Coordinates of C-alpha atoms and ligand atoms in Angstrom, one line a residue:
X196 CA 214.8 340.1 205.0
X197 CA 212.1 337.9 205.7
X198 CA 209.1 339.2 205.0
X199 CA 205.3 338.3 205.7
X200 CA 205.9 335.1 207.6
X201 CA 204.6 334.2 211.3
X202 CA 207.1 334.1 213.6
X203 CA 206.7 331.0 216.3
X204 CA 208.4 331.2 219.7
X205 CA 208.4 329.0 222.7
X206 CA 205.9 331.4 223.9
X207 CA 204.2 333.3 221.1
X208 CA 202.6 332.8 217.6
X209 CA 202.7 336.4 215.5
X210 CA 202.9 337.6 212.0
X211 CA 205.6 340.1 211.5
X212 CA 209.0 340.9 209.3
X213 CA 212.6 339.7 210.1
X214 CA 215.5 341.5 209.3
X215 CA 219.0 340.2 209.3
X216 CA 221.9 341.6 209.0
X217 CA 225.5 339.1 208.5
X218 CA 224.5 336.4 210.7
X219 CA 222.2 338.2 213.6
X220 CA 218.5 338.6 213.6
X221 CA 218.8 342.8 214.0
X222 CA 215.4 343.9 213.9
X223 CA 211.4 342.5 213.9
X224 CA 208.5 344.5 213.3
X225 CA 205.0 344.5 211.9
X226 CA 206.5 346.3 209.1
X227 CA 209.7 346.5 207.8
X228 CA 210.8 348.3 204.4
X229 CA 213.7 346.4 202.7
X230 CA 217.0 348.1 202.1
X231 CA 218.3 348.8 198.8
X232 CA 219.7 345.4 197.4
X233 CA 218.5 343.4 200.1
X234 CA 217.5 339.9 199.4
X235 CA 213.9 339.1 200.5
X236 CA 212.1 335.6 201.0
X237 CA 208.6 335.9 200.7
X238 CA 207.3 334.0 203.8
X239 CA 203.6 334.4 203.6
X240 CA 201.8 331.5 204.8
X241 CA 204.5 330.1 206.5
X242 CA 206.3 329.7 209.8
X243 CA 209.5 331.0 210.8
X244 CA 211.0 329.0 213.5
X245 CA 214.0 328.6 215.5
X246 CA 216.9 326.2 214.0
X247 CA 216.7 322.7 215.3
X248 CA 218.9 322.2 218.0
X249 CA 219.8 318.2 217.9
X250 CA 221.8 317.6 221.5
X251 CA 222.2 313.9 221.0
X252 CA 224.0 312.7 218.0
X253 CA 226.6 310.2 216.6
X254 CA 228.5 311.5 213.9
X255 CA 231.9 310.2 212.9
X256 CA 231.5 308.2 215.9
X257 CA 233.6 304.6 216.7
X258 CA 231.1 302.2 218.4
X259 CA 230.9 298.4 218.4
X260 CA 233.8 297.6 216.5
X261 CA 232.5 299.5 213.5
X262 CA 231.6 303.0 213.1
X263 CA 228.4 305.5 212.6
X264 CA 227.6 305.9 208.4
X265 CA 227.7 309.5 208.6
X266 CA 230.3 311.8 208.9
X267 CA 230.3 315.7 209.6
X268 CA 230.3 315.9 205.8
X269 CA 227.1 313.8 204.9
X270 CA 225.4 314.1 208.3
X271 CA 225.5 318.2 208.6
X272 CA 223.9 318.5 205.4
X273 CA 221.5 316.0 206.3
X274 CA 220.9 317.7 209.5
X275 CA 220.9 321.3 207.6
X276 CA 218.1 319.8 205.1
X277 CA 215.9 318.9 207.7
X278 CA 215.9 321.8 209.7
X279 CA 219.3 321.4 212.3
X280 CA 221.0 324.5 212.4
X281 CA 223.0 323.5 215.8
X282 CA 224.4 320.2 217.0
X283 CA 226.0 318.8 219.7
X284 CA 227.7 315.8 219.0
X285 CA 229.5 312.7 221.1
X286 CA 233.2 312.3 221.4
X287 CA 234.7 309.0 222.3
X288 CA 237.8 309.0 223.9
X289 CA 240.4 306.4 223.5
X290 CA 243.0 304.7 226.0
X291 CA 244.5 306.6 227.8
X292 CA 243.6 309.7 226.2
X293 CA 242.8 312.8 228.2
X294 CA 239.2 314.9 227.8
X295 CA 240.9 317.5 226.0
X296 CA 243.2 315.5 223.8
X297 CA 240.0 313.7 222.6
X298 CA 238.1 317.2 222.5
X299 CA 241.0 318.3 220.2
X300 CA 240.5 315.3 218.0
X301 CA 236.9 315.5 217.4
X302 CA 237.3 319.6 216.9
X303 CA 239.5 318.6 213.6
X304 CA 236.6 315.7 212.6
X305 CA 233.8 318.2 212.7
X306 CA 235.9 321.3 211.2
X307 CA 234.4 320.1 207.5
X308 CA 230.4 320.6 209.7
X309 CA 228.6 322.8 207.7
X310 CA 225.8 323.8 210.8
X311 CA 227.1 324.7 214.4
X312 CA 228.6 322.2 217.0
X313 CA 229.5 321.6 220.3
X314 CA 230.5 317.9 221.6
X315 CA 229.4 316.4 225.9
X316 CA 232.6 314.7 226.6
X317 CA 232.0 311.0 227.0
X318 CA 234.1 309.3 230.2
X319 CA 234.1 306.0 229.5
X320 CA 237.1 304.8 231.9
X321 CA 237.1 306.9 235.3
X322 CA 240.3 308.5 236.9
X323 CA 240.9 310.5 239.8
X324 CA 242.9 313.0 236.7
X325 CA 239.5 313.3 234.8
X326 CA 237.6 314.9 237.7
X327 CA 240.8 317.5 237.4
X328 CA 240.0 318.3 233.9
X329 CA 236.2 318.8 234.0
X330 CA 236.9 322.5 235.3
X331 CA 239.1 323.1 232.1
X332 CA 237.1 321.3 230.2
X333 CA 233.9 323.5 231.2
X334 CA 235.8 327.1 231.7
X335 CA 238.6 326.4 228.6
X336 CA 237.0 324.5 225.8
X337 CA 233.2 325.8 226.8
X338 CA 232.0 322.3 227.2
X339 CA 229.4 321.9 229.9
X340 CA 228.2 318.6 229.7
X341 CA 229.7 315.0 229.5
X342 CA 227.9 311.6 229.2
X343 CA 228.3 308.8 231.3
X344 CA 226.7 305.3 230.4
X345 CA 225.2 302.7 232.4
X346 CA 225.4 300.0 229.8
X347 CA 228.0 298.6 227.4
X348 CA 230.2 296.9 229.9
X349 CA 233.4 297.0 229.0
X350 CA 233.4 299.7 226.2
X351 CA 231.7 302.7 227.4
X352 CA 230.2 301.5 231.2
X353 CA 230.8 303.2 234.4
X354 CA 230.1 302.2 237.9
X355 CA 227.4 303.8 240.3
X356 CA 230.6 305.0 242.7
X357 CA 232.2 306.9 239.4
X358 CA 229.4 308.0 238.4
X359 CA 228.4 310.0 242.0
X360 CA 232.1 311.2 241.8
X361 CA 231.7 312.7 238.3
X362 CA 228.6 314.1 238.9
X363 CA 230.0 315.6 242.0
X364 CA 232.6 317.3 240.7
X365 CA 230.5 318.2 237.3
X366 CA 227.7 319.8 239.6
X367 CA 230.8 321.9 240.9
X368 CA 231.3 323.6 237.7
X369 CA 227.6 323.6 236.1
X370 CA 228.5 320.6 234.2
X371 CA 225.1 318.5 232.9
X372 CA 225.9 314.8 233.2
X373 CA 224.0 312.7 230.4
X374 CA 223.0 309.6 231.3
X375 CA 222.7 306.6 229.3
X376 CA 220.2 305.0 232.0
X377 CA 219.8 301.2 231.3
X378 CA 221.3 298.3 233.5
X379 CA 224.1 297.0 231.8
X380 CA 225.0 294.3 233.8
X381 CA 221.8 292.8 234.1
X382 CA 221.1 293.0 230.1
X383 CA 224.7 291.1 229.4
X384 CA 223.3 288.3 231.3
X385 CA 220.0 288.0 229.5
X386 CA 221.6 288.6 226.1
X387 CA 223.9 285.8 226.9
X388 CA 221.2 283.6 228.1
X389 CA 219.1 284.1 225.0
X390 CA 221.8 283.5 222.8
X391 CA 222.8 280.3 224.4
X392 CA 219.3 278.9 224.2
X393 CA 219.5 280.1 220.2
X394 CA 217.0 283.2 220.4
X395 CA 219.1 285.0 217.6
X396 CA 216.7 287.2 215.9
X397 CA 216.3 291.1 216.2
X398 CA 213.1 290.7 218.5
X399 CA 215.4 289.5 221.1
X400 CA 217.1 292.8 221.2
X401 CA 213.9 294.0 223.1
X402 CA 213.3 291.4 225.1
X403 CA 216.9 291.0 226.7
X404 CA 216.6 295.0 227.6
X405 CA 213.1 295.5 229.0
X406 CA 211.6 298.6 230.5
X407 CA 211.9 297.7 234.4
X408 CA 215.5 298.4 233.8
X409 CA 215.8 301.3 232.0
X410 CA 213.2 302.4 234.7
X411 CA 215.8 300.6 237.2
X412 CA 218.0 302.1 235.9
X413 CA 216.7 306.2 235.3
X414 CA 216.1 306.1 239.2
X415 CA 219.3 305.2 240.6
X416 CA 221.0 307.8 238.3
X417 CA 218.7 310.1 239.2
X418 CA 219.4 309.6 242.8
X419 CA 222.8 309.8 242.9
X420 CA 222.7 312.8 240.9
X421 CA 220.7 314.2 243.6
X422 CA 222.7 313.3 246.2
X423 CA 225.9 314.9 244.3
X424 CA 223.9 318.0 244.0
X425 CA 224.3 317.8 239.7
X426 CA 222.1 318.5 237.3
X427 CA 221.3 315.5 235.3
X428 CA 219.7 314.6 232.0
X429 CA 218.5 311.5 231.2
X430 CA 218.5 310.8 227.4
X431 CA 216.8 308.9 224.9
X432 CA 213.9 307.6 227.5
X433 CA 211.8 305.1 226.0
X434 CA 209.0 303.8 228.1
X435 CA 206.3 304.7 230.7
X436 CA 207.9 303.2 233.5
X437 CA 211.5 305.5 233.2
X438 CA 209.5 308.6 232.6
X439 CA 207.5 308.0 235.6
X440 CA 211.0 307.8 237.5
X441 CA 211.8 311.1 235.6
X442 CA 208.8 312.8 237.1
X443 CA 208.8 311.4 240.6
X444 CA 212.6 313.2 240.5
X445 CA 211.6 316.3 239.2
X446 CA 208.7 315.9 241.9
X447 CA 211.2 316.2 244.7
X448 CA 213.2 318.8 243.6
X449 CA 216.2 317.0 241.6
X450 CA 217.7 318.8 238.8
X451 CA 216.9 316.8 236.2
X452 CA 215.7 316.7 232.8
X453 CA 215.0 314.5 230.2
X454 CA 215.0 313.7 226.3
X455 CA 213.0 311.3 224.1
X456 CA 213.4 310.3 220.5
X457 CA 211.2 310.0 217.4
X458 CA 211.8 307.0 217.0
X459 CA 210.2 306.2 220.5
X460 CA 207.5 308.1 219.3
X461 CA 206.3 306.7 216.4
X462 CA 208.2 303.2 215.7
X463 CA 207.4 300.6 218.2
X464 CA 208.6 296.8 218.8
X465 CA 207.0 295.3 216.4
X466 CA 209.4 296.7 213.6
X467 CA 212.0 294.9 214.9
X468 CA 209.8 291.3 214.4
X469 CA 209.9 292.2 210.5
X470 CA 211.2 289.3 208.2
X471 CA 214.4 289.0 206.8
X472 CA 216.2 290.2 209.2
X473 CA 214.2 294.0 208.4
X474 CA 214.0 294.4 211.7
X475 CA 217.7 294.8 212.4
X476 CA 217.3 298.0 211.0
X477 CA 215.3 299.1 214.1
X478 CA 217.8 297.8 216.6
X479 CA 218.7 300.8 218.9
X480 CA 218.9 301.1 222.3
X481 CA 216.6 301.3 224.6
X482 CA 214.9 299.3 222.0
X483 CA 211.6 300.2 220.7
X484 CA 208.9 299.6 223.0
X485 CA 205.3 298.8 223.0
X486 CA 203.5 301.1 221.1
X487 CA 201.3 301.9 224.3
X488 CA 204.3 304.3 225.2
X489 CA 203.9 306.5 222.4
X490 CA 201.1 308.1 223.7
X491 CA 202.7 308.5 227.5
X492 CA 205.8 309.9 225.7
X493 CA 204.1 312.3 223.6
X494 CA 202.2 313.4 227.1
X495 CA 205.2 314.0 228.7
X496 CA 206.6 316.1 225.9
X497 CA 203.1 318.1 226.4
X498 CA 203.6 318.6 230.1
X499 CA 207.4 319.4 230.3
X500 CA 208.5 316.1 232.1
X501 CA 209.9 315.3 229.2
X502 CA 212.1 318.8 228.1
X503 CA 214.0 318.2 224.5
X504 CA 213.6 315.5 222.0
X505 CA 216.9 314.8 220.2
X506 CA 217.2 312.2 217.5
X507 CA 220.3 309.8 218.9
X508 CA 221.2 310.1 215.2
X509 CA 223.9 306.8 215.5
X510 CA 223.1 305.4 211.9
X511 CA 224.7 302.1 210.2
X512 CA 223.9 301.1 206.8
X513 CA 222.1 297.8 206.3
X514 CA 224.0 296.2 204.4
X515 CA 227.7 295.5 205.5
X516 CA 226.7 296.9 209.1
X517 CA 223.4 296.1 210.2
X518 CA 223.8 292.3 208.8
X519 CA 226.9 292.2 210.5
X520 CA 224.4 290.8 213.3
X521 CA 221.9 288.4 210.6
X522 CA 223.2 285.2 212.9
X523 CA 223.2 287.0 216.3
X524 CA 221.2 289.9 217.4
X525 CA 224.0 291.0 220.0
X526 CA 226.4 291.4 217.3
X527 CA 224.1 294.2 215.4
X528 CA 225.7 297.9 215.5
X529 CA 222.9 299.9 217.9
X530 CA 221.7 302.8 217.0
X531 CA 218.8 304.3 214.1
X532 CA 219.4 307.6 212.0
X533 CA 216.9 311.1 212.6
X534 CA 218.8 313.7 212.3
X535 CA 217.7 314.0 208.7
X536 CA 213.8 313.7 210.3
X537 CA 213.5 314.6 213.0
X538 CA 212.0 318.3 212.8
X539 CA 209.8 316.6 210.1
X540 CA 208.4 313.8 212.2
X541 CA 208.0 316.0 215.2
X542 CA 205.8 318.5 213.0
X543 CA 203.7 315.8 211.4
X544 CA 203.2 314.3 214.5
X545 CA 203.2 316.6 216.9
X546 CA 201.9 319.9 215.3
X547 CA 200.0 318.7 213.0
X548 CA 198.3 315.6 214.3
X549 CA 197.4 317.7 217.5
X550 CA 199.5 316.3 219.9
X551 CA 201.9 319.7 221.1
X552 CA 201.4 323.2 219.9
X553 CA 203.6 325.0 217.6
X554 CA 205.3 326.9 220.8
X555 CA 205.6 323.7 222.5
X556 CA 207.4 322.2 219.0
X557 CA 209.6 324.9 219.7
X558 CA 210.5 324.9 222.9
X559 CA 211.5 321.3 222.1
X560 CA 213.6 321.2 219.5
X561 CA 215.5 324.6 219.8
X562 CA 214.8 326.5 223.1
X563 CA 214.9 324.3 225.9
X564 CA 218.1 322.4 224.0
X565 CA 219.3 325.5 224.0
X566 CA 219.1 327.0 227.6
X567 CA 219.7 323.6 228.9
X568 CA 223.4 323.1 227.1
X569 CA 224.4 327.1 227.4
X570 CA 223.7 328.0 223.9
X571 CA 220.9 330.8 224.8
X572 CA 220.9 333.4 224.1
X573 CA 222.7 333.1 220.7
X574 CA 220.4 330.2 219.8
X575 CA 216.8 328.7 220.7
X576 CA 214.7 331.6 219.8
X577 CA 213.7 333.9 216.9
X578 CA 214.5 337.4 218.4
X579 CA 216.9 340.6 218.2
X580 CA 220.5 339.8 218.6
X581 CA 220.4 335.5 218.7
X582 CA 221.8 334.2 215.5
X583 CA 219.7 334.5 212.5
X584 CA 219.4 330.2 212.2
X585 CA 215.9 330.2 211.1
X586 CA 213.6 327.1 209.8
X587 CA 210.9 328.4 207.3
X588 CA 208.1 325.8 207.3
X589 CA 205.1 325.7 204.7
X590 CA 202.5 323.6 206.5
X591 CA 199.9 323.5 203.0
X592 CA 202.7 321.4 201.4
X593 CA 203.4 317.6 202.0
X594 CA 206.2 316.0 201.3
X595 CA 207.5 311.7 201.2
X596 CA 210.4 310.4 203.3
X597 CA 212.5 308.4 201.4
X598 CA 215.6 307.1 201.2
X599 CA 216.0 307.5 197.8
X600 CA 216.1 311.8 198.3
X601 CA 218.1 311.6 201.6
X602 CA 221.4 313.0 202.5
X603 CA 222.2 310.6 205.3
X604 CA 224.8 308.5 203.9
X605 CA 222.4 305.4 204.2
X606 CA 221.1 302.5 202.2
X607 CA 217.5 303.0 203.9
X608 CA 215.5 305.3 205.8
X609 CA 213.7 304.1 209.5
X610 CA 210.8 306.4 208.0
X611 CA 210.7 305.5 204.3
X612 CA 207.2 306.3 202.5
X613 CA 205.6 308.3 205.8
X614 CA 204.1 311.4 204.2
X615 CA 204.9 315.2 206.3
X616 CA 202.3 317.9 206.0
X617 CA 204.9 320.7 206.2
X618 CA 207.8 321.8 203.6
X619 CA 210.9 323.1 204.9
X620 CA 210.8 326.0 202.4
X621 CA 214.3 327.7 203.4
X622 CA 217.0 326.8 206.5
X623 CA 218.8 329.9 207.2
X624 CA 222.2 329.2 210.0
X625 CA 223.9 332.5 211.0
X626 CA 222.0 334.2 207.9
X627 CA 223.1 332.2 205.1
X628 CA 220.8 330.1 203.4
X629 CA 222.1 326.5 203.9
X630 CA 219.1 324.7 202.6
X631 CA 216.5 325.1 200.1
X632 CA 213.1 322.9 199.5
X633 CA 215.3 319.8 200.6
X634 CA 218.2 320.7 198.8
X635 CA 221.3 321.4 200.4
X636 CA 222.7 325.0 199.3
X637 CA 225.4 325.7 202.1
X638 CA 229.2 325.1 202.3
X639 CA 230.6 322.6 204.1
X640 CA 233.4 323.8 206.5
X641 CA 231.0 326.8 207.8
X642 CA 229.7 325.8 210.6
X643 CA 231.7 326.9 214.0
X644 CA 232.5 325.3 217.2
X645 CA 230.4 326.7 219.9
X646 CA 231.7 327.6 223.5
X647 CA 228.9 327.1 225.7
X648 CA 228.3 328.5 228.8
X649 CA 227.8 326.8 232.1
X650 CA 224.5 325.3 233.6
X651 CA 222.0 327.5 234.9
X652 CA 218.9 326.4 236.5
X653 CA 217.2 329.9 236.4
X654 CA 217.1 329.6 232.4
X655 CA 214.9 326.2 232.8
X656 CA 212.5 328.0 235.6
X657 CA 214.2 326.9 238.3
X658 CA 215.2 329.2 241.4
X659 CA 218.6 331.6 241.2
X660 CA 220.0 328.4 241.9
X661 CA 219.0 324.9 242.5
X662 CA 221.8 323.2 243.6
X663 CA 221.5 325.3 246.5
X664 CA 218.4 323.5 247.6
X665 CA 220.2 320.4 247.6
X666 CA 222.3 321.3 251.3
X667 CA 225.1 319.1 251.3
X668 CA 226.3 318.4 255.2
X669 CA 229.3 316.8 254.0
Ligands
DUC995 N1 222.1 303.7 221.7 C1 222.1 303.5 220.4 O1 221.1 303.0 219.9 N2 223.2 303.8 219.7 C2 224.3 304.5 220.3 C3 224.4 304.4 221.7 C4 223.1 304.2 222.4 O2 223.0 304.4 223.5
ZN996 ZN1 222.6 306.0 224.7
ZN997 ZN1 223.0 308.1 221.7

C-alpha cells in the first residue's frame, strides 16, 4: 500500500491511496484501509508517478570498434535508481545475421536486466529477406519498431531507397521506424577535411555535423516515411532547425513523432571546447548545440511537437575510451550516459524550474513512450490494472549528481555537481521495491522481456487510423 501520496498522471494531479497487489496496481481511492500484514510506504508530501520509460538506450552495445561501459547488469540498476522501470534497448546485428537470430542474442544479454525491456531492431545492411522478417519480428517476438540510421557510413548507414522500402513494409505491420536523422555522407567529408587541415580537437566534432543537416536530414526521412505511409520517429533531435522540420510534418498530416535528450537540454557546445581534452566527454551525436536551442527544445516538449524524451544512454568511460580520440576527434566513441539522470534532470528542469507541468513530465517520460512503443496499457500510467512500476518523488529534498554515488559503470558523470530539487524516495517495478533513496534494493535477473503490441495511431490522438489518410495509388 501506498498511502497519502499525490498521484500524477498525464492528465491529472490528485491525492489519494494505492493499493497493490503482486505486481498490479488493484485498487485507488481517497481512502484505503491497509490489510492485515500489508506493507505501507508513507507517501505524504510526495508524488507518485509512473516508472520512467527510457525508449532510446545503449546497453551492452558494440559501436565504434569498442563497446558502451554499461551492461544490463550496471546499467539496469542505474536506470532503476533513477527512476527507469521500463527500457527499450538497441540490438546490433552482425554479418549476415538474421533480425531474429540477433533478437535471440540480445534476449540472453539482457536476461541478468533487473527493470523491464524490449529492444527496436537495428537494420544496418538491407535485404530483400529482412523486409520478410519484419512481420515475424512484429507478430512473433512483439517487436514493433526498428531503427534505421542515416549516418555512420559503413557501419550502421542505410540508403534513402532502403529506407522507403523498410518503412514500407514496417508501416504494413504497425512497425515505428527510428530514425537516426543526420547526413552521413556529407559529415564524412567535412570530418575528413578538418582532419586533414589538423582541426583535431573535440570542438570539431560540432562543427563537422552542423544543424542544417540534421535539419536536412529529419525532412527527407520524414518524407519518405510519408510517402511509405509509416509511422516514423525521429530521435535524439537537437536543434531548432530539425524540430521545425518535425512540426511542419506533423503540420501535414505525417505520422511522425519525435524525441529529445537531456543532454540537448541542458549541456550545450561549449562543453565540448573544455581543456584537456574534457570536452571529449561531451562528444555525442548530434553534438551539442548552441545553447539557444535549449529553450526551443524545451518549447517543443511543452507543445507536443516534441512527444518523449529518452536519454540515448551510449556511455564510454574517459579514460581508456573517450581518449581513445585525444589526437583525433573522429576516433572518439559517440555517445553520453543519462539513463542514471535523466528523470532527475527532467524534474529539476522541467518541473521545477517551470518549464513543463508535472502531467506534462509524465506524459514524457512514461505515457506517451509507452502508447507510442505498445507498452500501454500495462505501463505509462498510475491506474487499476497497469503494472504497479511506480516513481515516489519528494520534491522538499535536494540531492548532488556525482559520479562518485553513481551506478553507471563510469569514471565521470556529464552532470557531476548539478544539484536536483527532488528525491526519489522509493522505485517500485511490478510491486517490488527495486530502489530506495538512491540505493539499489532489487535483484538483478527480474526484470522481463516485454512483447509489445503493434502501432496505433488512435493511442497518440490520432484518427482510428492514420495511415489511412495517407491513400496510396500505387
Ligand atoms: N549517437 C550517439 O551519440 N551514440 C550512439 C549512436 C548515436 O546515434
Ligand atoms: Zn542516433
Ligand atoms: Zn542512440
Amino acid at each position: 500500500m501506498i498511502k497519502n501520496g499525490t498521484i500524477v498522471t498525464a492528465t491529472d494531479v490528485y491525492q489519494a491511496d494505492i493499493r497493490v497487489k503482486g505486481e498490479k496496481i488493484v485498487e485507488i481511492a481517497e481512502e484505503i484501509l491497509p490489510s492485515a500484514g500489508a506493507e505501507v510506504i508513507d507517501a505524504r508530501g510526495q508524488y507518485i508517478m509512473p516508472g520512467g520509460i527510457d525508449v532510446h538506450t545503449h546497453l551492452a552495445w558494440p559501436f565504434q570498434s569498442t563497446g558502451t561501459a554499461d551492461d544490463f547488469e550496471s546499467g539496469s540498476k542505474a536506470a532503476a535508481v533513477g527512476g527507469i522501470t521500463s527500457i527499450i534497448n538497441f540490438t546490433n546485428p552482425g554479418k549476415n545475421q538474421t533480425l531474429i537470430e540477433n533478437l535471440r542474442e540480445w534476449k540472453e544479454k539482457a536476461k541478468i536486466s533487473a527493470i523491464d525491456y524490449g529492444f527496436h531492431s537495428i537494420i544496418n545492411e538491407y535485404s530483400d529477406e529482412i523486409l520478410e522478417e519484419l512481420p515475424v519480428l512484429a507478430k512473433e517476438e512483439g517487436v514493433t519498431s526498428i531503427k534505421l540510421f542515416m549516418a555512420y557510413k559503413g557501419e550502421l548507414m542505410v540508403n534513402d531507397l532502403e529506407m522507403y522500402k523498410i518503412m514500407k513494409k514496417a508501416g504494413e505491420h504497425g512497425i515505428v521506424t527510428n530514425v537516426h536523422a543526420e547526413n552521413g555522407d556529407i559529415i564524412d567529408d567535412m570530418v575528413a577535411e578538418a582532419i586533414s587541415k589538423g582541426n583535431t580537437d573535440p570542438i570539431y566534432h560540432a562543427y563537422t555535423r552542423p544543424a542544417e543537416l540534421e535539419a536536412e536530414a529529419t525532412a527527407r526521412a520524414l518524407s519518405i516515411a510519408e510517402v511509405a505511409n509509416a509511422p516514423v520517429y525521429i530521435v535524439h533531435v537537437s536543434c531548432k532547425e530539425a524540430l521545425e522540420k518535425v512540426e511542419m510534418a506533423k503540420k501535414r498530416g505525417v505520422t511522425a513523432f519525435a524525441e529529445t535528450c537531456p543532454q540537448y537540454l541542458v549541456l550545450d557546445e561549449s562543453y565540448l571546447a573544455l581543456p584537456d581534452f574534457e570536452g571529449g566527454k561531451y562528444v555525442c551525436s548530434p553534438p551539442l548545440r548552441d545553447k539557444s536551442n535549449q529553450e526551443v527544445l524545451w518549447a517543443g516538449l511543452a507543445s507536443g511537437s516534441l512527444s518523449t524524451l529518452g536519454s540515448d544512454h551510449c556511455p564510454f568511460r574517459f579514460e581508456g575510451q573517450k581518449t581513445m580520440g585525444r589526437n583525433n576527434f573522429s576516433k572518439i566513441p559517440n555517445g553520453v550516459p543519462g539513463i542514471e539522470d535523466l528523470y532527475s534532470i527532467a524534474f529539476q528542469y522541467g518541473v521545477q524550474e517551470g518549464r513543463i507541468s508535472l502531467q506534462k513530465f509524465v506524459e514524457i517520460t512514461s505515457t506517451a513512450p509507452a502508447k507510442l512503443f505498445g507498452l500501454y496499457p500495462n505501463k505509462g500510467s498510475v491506474a487499476v490494472g497497469f503494472d504497479a512500476d511506480l516513481v515516489l518523488v519528494d520534491p522538499n529534498r535536494t540531492r548532488t549528481i556525482t559520479a562518485e554515488t553513481q551506478y553507471q559503470n563510469l569514471d565521470y558523470n556529464a552532470y557531476e555537481g548539478r544539484e536536483i530539487q527532488g528525491v526519489l524516495t522509493h522505485v517500485l517495478s511490478r510491486g517490488d521495491v527495486i530502489a530506495k533513496e538512491g540505493k539499489f534494493t532489487g535483484e538483478l535477473g527480474r526484470g522481463k522481456y516485454q512483447y509489445r503490441r503493434a502501432f496505433h495511431s488512435s493511442l497518440l490522438g490520432g484518427s482510428a487510423d492514420a495511415r489511412s489518410k495517407q491513400k496510396s495509388t500505387i
